[in-house]
PDB file of C-alpha atoms and ligand atoms in Angstrom:
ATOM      1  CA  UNK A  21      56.548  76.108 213.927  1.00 59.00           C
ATOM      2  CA  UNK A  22      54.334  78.692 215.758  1.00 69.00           C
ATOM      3  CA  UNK A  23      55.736  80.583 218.562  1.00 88.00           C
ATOM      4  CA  UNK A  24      53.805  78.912 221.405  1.00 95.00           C
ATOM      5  CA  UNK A  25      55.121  76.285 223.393  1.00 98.00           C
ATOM      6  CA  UNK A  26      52.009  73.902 224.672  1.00 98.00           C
ATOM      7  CA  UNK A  27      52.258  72.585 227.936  1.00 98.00           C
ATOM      8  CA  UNK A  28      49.543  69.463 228.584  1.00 98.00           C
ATOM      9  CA  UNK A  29      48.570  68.918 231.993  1.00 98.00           C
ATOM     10  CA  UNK A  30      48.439  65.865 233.601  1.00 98.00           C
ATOM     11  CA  UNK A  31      44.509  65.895 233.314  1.00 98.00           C
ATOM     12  CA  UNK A  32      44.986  66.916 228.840  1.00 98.00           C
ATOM     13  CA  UNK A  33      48.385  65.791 228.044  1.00 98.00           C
ATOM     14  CA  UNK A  34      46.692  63.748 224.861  1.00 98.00           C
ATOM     15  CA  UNK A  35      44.540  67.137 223.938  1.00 98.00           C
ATOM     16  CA  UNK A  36      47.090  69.089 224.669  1.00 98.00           C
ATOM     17  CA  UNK A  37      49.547  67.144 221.834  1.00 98.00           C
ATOM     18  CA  UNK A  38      46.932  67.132 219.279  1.00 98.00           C
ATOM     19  CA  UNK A  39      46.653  71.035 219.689  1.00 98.00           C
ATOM     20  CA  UNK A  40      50.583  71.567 219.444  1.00 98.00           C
ATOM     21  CA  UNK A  41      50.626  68.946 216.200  1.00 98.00           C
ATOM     22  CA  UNK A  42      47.829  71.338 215.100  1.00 97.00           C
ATOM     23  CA  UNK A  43      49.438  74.497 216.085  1.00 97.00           C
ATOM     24  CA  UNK A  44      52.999  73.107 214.521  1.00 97.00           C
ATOM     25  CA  UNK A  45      54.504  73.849 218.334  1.00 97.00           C
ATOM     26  CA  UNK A  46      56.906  72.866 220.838  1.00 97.00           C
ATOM     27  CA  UNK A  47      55.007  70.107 223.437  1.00 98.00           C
ATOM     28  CA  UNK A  48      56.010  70.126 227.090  1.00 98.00           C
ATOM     29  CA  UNK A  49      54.483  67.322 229.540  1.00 98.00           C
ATOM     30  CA  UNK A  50      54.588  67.401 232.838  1.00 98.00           C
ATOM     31  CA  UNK A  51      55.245  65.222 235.962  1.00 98.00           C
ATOM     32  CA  UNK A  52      52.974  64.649 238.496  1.00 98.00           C
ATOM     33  CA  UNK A  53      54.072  62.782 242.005  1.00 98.00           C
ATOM     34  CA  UNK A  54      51.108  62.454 244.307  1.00 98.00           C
ATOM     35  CA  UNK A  55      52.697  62.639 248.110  1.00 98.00           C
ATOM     36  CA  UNK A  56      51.442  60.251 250.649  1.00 98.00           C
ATOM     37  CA  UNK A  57      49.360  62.904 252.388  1.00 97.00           C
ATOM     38  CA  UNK A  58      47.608  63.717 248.656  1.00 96.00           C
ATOM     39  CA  UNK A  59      49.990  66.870 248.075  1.00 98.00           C
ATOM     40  CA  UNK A  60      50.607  67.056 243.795  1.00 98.00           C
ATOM     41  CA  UNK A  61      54.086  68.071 242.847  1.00 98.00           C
ATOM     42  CA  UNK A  62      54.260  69.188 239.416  1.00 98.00           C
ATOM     43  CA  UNK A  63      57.780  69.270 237.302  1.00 98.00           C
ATOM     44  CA  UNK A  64      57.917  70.578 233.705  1.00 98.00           C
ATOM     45  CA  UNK A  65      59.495  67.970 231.694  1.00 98.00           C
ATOM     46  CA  UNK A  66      61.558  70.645 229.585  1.00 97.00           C
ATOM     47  CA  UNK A  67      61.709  74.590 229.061  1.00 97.00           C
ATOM     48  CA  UNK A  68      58.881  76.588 227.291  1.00 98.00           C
ATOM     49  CA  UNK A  69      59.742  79.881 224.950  1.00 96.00           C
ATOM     50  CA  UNK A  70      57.577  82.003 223.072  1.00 96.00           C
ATOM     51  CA  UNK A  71      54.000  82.103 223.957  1.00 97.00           C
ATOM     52  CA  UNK A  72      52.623  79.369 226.565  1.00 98.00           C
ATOM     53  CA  UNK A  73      49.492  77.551 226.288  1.00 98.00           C
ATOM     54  CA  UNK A  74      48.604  75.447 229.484  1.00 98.00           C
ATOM     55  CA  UNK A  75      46.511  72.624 228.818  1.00 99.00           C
ATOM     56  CA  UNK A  76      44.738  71.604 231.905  1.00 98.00           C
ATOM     57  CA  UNK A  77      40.706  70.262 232.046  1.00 98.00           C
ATOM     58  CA  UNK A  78      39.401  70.544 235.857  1.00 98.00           C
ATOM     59  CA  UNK A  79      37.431  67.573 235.777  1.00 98.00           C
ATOM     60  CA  UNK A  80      37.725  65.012 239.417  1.00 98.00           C
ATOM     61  CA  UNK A  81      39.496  65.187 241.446  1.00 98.00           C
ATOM     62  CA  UNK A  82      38.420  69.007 240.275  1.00 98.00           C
ATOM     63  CA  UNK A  83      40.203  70.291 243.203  1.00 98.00           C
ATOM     64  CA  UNK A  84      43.731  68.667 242.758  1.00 98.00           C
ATOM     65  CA  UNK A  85      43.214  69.492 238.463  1.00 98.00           C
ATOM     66  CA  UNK A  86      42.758  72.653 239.687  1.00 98.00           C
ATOM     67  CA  UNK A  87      45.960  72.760 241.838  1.00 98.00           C
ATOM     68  CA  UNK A  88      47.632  71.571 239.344  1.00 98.00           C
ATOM     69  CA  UNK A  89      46.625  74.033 236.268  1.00 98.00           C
ATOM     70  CA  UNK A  90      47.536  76.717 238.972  1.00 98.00           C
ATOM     71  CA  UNK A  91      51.191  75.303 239.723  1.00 98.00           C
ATOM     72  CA  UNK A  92      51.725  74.894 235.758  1.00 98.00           C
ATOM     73  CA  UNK A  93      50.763  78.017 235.083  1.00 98.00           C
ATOM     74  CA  UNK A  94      52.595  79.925 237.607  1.00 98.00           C
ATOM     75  CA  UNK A  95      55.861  77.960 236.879  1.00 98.00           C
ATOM     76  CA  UNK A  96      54.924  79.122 233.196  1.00 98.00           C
ATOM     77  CA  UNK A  97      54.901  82.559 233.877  1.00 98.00           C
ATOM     78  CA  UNK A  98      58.751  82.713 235.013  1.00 98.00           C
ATOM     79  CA  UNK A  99      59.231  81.720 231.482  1.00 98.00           C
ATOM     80  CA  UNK A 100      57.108  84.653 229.487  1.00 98.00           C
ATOM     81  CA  UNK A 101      54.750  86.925 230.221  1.00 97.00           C
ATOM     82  CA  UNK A 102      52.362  85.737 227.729  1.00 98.00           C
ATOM     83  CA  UNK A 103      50.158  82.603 229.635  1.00 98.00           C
ATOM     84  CA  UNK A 104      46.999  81.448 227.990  1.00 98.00           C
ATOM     85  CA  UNK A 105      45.027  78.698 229.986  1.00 98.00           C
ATOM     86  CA  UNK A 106      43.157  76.420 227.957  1.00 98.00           C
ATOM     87  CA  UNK A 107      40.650  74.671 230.298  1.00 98.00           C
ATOM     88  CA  UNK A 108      38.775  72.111 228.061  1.00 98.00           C
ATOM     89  CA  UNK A 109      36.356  71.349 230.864  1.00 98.00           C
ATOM     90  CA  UNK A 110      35.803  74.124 233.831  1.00 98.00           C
ATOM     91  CA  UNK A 111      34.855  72.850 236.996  1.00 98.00           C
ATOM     92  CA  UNK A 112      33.031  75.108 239.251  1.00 98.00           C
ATOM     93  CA  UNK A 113      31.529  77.034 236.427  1.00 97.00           C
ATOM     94  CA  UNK A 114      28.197  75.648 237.463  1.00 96.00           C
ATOM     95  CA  UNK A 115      28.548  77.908 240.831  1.00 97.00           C
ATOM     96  CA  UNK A 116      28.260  80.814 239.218  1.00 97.00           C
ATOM     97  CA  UNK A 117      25.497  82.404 241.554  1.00 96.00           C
ATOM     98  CA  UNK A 118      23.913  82.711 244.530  1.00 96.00           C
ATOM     99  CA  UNK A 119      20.960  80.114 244.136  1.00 91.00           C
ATOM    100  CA  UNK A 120      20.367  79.983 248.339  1.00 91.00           C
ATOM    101  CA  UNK A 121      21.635  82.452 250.862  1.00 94.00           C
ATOM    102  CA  UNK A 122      25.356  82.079 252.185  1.00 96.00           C
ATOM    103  CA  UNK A 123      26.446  80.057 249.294  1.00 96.00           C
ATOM    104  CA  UNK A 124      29.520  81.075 247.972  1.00 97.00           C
ATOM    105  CA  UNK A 125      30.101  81.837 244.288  1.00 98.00           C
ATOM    106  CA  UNK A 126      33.415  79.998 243.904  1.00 98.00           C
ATOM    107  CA  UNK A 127      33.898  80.653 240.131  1.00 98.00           C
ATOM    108  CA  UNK A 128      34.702  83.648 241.215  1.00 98.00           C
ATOM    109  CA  UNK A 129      37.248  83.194 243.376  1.00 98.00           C
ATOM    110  CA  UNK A 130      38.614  80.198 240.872  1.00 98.00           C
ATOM    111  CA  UNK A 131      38.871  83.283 238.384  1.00 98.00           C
ATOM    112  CA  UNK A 132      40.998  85.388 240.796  1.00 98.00           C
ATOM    113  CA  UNK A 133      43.285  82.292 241.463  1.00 98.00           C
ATOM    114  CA  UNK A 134      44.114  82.044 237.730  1.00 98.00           C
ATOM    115  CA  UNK A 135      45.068  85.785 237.397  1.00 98.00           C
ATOM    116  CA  UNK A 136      47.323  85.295 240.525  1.00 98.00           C
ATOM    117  CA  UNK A 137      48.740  82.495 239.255  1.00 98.00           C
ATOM    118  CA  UNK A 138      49.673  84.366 236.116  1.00 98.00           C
ATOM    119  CA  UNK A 139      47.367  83.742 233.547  1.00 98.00           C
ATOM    120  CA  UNK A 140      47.101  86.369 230.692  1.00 98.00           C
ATOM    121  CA  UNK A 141      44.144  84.573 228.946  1.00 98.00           C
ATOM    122  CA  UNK A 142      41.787  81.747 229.510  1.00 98.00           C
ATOM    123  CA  UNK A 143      40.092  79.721 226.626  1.00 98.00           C
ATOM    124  CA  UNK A 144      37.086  77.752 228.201  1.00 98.00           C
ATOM    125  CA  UNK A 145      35.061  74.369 225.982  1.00 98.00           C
ATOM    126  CA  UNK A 146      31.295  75.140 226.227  1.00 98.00           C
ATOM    127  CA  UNK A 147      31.376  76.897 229.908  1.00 97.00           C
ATOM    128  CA  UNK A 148      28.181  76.220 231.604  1.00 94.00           C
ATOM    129  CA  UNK A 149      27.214  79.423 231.250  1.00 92.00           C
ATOM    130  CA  UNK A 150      28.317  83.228 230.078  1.00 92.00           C
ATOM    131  CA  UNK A 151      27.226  84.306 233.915  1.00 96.00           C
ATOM    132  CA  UNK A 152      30.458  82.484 234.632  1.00 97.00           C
ATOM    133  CA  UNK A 153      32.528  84.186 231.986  1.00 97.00           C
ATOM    134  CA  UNK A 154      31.956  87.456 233.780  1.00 97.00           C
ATOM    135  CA  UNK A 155      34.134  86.646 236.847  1.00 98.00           C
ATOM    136  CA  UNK A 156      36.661  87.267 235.220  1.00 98.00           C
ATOM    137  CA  UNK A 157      39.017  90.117 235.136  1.00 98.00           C
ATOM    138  CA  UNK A 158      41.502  88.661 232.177  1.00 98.00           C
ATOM    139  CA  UNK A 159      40.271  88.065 228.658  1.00 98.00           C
ATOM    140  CA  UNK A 160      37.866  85.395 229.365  1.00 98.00           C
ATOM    141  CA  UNK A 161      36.974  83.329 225.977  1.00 98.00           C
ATOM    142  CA  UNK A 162      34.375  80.517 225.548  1.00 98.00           C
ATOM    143  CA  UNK A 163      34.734  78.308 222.418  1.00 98.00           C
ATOM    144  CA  UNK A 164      31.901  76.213 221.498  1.00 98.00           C
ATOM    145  CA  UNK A 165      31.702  72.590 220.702  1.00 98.00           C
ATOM    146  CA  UNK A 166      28.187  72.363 219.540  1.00 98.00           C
ATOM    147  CA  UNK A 167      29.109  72.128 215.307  1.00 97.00           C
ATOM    148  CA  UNK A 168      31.363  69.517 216.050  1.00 98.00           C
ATOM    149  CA  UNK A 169      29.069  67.747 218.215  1.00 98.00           C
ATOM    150  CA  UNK A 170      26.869  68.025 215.327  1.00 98.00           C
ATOM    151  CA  UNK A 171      28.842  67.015 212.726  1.00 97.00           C
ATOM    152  CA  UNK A 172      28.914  63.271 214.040  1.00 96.00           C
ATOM    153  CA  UNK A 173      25.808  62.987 213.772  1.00 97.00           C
ATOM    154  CA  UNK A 174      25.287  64.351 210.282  1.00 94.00           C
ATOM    155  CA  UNK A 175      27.019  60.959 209.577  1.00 90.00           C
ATOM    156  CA  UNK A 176      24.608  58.525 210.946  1.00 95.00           C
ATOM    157  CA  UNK A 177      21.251  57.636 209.240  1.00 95.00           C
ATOM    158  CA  UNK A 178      19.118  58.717 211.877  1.00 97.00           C
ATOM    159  CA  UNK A 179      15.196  58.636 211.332  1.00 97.00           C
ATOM    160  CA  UNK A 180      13.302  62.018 211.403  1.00 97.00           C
ATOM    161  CA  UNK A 181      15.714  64.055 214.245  1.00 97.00           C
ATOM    162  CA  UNK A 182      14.640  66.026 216.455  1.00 97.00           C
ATOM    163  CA  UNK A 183      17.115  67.724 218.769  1.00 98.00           C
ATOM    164  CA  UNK A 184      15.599  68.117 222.333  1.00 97.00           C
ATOM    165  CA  UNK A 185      17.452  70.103 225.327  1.00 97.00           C
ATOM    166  CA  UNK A 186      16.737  68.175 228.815  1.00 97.00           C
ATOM    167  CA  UNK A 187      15.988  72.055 230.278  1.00 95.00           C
ATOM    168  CA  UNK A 188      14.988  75.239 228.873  1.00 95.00           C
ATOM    169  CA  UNK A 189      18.366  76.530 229.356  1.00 93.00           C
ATOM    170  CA  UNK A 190      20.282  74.878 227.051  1.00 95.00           C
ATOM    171  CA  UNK A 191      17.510  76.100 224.141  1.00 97.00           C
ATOM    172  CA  UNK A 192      20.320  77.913 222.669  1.00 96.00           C
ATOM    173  CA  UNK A 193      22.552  74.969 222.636  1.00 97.00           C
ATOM    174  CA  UNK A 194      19.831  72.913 220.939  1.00 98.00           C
ATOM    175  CA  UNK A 195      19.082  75.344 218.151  1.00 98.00           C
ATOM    176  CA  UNK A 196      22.550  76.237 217.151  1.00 98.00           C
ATOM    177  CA  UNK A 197      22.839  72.084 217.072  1.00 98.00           C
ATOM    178  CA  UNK A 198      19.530  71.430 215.196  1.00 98.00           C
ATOM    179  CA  UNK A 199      20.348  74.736 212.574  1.00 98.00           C
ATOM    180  CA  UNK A 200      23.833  72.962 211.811  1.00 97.00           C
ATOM    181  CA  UNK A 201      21.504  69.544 210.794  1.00 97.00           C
ATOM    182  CA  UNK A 202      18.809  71.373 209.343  1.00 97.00           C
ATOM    183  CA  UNK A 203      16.518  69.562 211.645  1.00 97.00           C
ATOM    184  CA  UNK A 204      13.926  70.747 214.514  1.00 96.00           C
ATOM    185  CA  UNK A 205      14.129  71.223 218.168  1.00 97.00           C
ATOM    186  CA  UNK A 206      12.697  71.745 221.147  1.00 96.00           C
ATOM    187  CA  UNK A 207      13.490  72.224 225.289  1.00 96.00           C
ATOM    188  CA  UNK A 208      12.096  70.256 227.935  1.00 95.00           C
ATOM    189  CA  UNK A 209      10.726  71.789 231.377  1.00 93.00           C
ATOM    190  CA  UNK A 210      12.939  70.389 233.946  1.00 93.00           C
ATOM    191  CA  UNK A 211      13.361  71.580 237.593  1.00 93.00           C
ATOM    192  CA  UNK A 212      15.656  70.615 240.105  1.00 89.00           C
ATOM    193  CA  UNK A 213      15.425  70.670 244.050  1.00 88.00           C
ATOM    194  CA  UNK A 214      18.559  72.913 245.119  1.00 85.00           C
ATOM    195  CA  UNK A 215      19.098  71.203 248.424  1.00 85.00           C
ATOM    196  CA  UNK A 216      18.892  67.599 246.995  1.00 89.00           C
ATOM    197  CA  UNK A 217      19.874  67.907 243.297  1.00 85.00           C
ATOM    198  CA  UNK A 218      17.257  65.649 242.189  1.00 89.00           C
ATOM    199  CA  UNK A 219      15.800  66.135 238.997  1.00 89.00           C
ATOM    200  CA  UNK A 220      11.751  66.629 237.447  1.00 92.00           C
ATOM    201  CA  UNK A 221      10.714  66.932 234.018  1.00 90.00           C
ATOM    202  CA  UNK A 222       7.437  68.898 234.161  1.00 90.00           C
ATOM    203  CA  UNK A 223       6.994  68.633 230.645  1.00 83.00           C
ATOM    204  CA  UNK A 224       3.255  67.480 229.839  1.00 85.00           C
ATOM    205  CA  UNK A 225       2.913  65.662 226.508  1.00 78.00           C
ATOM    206  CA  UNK A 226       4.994  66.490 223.758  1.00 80.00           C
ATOM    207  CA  UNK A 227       3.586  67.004 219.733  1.00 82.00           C
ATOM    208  CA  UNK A 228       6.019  65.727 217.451  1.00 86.00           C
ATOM    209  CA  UNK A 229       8.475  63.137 219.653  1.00 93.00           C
ATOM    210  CA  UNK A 230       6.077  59.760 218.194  1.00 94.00           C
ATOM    211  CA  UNK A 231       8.870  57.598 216.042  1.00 97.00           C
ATOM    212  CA  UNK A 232      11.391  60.119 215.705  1.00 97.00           C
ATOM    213  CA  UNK A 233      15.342  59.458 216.747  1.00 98.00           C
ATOM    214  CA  UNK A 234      15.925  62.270 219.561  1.00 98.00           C
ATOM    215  CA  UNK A 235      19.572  63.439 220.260  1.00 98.00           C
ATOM    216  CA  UNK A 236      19.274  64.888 223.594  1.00 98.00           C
ATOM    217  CA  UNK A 237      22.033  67.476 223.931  1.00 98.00           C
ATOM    218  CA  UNK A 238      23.113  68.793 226.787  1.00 97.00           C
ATOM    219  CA  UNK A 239      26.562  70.693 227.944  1.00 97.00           C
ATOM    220  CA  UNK A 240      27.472  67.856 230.254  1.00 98.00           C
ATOM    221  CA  UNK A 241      26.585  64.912 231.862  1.00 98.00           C
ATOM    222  CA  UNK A 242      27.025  64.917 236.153  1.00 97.00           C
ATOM    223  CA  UNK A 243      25.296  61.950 237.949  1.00 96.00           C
ATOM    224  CA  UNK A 244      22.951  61.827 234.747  1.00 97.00           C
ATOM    225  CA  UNK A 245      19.742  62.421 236.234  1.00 96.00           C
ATOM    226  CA  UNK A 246      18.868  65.163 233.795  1.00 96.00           C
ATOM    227  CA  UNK A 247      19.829  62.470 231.051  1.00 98.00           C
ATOM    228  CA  UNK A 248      17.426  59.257 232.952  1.00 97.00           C
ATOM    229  CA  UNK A 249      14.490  61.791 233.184  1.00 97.00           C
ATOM    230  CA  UNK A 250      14.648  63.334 230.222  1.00 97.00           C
ATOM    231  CA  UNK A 251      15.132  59.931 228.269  1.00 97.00           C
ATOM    232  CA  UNK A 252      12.189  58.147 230.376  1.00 97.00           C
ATOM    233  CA  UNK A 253       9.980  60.908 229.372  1.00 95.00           C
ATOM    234  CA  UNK A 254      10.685  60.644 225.485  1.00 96.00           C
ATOM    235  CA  UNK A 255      10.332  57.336 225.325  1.00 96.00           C
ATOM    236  CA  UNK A 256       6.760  57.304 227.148  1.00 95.00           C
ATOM    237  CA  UNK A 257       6.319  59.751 224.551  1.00 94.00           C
ATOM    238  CA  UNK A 258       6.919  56.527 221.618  1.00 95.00           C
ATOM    239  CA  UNK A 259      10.124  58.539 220.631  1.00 97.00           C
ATOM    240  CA  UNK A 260      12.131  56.355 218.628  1.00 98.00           C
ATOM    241  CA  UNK A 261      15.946  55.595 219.618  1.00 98.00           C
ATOM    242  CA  UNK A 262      17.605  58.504 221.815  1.00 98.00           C
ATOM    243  CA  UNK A 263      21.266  59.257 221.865  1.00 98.00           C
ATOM    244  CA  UNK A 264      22.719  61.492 224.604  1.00 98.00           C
ATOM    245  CA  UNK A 265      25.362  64.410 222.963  1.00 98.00           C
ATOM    246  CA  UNK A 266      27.049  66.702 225.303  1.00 98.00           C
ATOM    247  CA  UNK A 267      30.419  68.264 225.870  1.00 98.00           C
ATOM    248  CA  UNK A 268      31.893  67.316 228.709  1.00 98.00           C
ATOM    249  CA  UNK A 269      30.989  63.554 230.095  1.00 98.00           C
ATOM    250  CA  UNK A 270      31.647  63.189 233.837  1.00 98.00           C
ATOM    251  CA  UNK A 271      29.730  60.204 234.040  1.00 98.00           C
ATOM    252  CA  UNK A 272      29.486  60.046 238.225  1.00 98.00           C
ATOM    253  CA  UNK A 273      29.436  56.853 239.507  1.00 98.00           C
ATOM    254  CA  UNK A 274      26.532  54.446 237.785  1.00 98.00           C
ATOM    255  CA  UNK A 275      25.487  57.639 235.330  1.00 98.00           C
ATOM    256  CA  UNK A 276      26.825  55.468 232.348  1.00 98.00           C
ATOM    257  CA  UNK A 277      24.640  52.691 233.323  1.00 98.00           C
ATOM    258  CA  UNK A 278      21.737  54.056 234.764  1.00 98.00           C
ATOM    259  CA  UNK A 279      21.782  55.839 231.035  1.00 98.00           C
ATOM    260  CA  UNK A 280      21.420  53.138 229.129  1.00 98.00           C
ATOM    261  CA  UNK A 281      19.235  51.629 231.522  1.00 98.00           C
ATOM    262  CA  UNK A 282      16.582  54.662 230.651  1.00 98.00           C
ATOM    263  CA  UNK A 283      16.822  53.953 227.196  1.00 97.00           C
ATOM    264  CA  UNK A 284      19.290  55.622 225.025  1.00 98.00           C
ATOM    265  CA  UNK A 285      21.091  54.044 222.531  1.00 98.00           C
ATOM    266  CA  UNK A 286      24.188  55.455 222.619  1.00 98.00           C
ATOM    267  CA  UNK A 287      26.041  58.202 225.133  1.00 98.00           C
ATOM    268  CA  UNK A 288      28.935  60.514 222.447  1.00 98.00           C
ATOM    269  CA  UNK A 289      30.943  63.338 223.958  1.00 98.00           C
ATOM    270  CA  UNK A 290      33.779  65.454 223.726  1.00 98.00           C
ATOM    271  CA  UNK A 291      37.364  64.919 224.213  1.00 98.00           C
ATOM    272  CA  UNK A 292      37.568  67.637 227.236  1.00 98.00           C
ATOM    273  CA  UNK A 293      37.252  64.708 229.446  1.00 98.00           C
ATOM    274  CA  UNK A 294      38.866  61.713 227.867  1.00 98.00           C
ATOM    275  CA  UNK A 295      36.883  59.021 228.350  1.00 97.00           C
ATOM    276  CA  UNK A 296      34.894  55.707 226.830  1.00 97.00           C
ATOM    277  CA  UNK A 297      32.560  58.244 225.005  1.00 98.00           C
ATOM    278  CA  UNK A 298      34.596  61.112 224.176  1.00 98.00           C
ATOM    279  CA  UNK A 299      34.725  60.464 220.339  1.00 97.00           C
ATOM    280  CA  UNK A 300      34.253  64.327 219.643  1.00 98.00           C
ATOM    281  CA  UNK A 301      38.016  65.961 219.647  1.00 98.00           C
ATOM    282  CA  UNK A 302      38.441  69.861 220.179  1.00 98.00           C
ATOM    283  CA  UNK A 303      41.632  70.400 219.194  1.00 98.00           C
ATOM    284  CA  UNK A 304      40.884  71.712 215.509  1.00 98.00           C
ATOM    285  CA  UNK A 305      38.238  74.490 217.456  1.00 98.00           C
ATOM    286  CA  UNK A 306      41.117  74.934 220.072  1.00 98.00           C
ATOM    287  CA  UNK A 307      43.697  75.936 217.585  1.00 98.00           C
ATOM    288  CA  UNK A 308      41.387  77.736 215.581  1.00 98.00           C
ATOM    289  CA  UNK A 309      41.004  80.238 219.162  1.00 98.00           C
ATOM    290  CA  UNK A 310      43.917  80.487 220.205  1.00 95.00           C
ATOM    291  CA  UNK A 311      45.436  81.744 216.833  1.00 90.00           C
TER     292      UNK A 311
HETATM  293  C1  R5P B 422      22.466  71.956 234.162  1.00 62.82           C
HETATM  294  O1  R5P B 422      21.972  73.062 234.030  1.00 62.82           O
HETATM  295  C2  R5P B 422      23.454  71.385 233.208  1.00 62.82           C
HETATM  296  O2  R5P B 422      23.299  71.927 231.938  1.00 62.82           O
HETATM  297  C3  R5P B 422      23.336  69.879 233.122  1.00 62.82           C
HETATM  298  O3  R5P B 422      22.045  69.550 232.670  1.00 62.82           O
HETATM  299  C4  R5P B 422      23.553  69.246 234.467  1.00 62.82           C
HETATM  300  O4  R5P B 422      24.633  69.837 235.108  1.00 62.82           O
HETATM  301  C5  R5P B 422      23.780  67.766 234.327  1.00 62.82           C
HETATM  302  O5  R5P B 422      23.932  67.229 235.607  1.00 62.82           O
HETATM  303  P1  R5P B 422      23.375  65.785 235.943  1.00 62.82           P
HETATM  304  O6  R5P B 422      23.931  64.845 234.925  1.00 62.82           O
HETATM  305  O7  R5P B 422      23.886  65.520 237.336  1.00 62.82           O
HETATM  306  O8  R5P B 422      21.885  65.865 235.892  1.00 62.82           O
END
């Protein structure tokens, strides 16, 4: 036995048992009632010692998950003095910056709320980006997913990879990926309207894509239009079968479908969203952070 106590949110509880199992810890659920007018009441369903790790992904409703990881967390803190939030998936990470004037950078404030609440660390799954990381005024950590990601691939027979990142800022993401599989990669040009959302791949021609398997990799997956365009460009290209990798799958409405429907074989993700293609489990890279 370690001396953390995990507590899983209601949005993590399975994550949050694997990581205990792995951590050889106490496991505290919680329960959630949902009041008629939407209010979440949260009761710990026992008494945490030792150190406390919260287990709480803010994926939709991102605003309730939210609530919630703040309510667990501050009803953890009356119980030691030693809080560390694991959020598998971050929501609001994305609005990390002023892209148009007036708009407020609410990562920010989502940073000051965990403090307050009594967080004394946070352990964030692939946050959208390090810009985000520097809201914070705790011990902020990102843990990365990618060589797991990666390692489910190395198992399938997959002809002539090439890794391929939808936008030029996930490069990173896609070399780290393509160095773990020894194979090549390469970043798309894509550009997205700020007041619509909608999504262009400026990418001319590409050398290289004719006949190879691409695994597009990506941190997540939102409505999926990065995923559509990038996957109907490749395959105008005569790539050969494309698979979609990323983190965290929030598959939005018809994203799923309107996937496939572009022409990629197969859609694998991470289990900071559980979900039909989460296959990809982070509690080994968890564990291995928070000890
Ligand atoms: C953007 O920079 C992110 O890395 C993802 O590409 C984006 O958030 C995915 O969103 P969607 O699926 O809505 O295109």
């Amino acid at each position: 036995m370690t001396d953390f106590t995990v507590i899983g949110g209601p949005s993590s509880e399975q994550l949050a048992r694997k990581i205990a199992t792995r951590l050889k810890s106490k496991f505290i659920g919680c329960e959630l009632r949902i009041f008629p007018d939407g209010e979440s009441k949260i009761t710990l369903k026992g008494n945490p010692s030792g150190k406390i790790l919260v287990v709480q992904s803010i994926y939709p409703p991102v605003d309730s998950n939210l609530l919630r990881c703040l309510a667990i967390t501050s009803q953890a803190r009356t119980f030691s003095s030693q809080v560390y939030v694991v959020l598998p998936y971050m929501g609001y990470a994305r609005q990390d910056r002023q892209f148009l004037p007036g708009e407020v950078i609410t990562i920010k404030l989502v940073a000051r709320f965990l403090k307050a609440a009594g967080a004394s660390k946070v352990f964030i799954v692939d946050i959208h980006s390090t810009t985000a990381l520097e809201h914070f005024t705790i011990p902020a950590k990102n843990i990365s997913a990618v060589e797991e990601l990666a390692k489910h691939f190395k198992k399938m027979a997959l002809h002539d990879p090439l890794v391929v990142s939808p936008d030029k800022g996930g490069v990173e993401r896609a070399r780290n990926f393509a160095k773990f599989l020894g194979v090549d990669y390469t970043a798309l040009e894509k550009q997205r309207d700020r007041k619509t959302g909608n999504v262009t791949i400026k990418s001319k021609g590409l050398d290289g894509v004719k006949g190879r398997d691409i695994i597009l990799v990506d941190d997540m997956i939102s409505t999926g239009g990065s995923i559509v365009k990038a996957a109907e460009f490749l395959k105008k290209q005569k790539s050969g079968k494309v698979y979609a990798c990323c983190t965290h799958a929030l598959l939005i409405g018809d994203a799923e479908k309107n996937i496939i429907k572009a022409g990629v074989t197969k859609i694998i993700s991470a289990n900071t969203i559980p979900g039909k293609t989460s296959t990809v489990d982070v509690s080994p890279i968890i564990a291995k952070a928070i000890t």
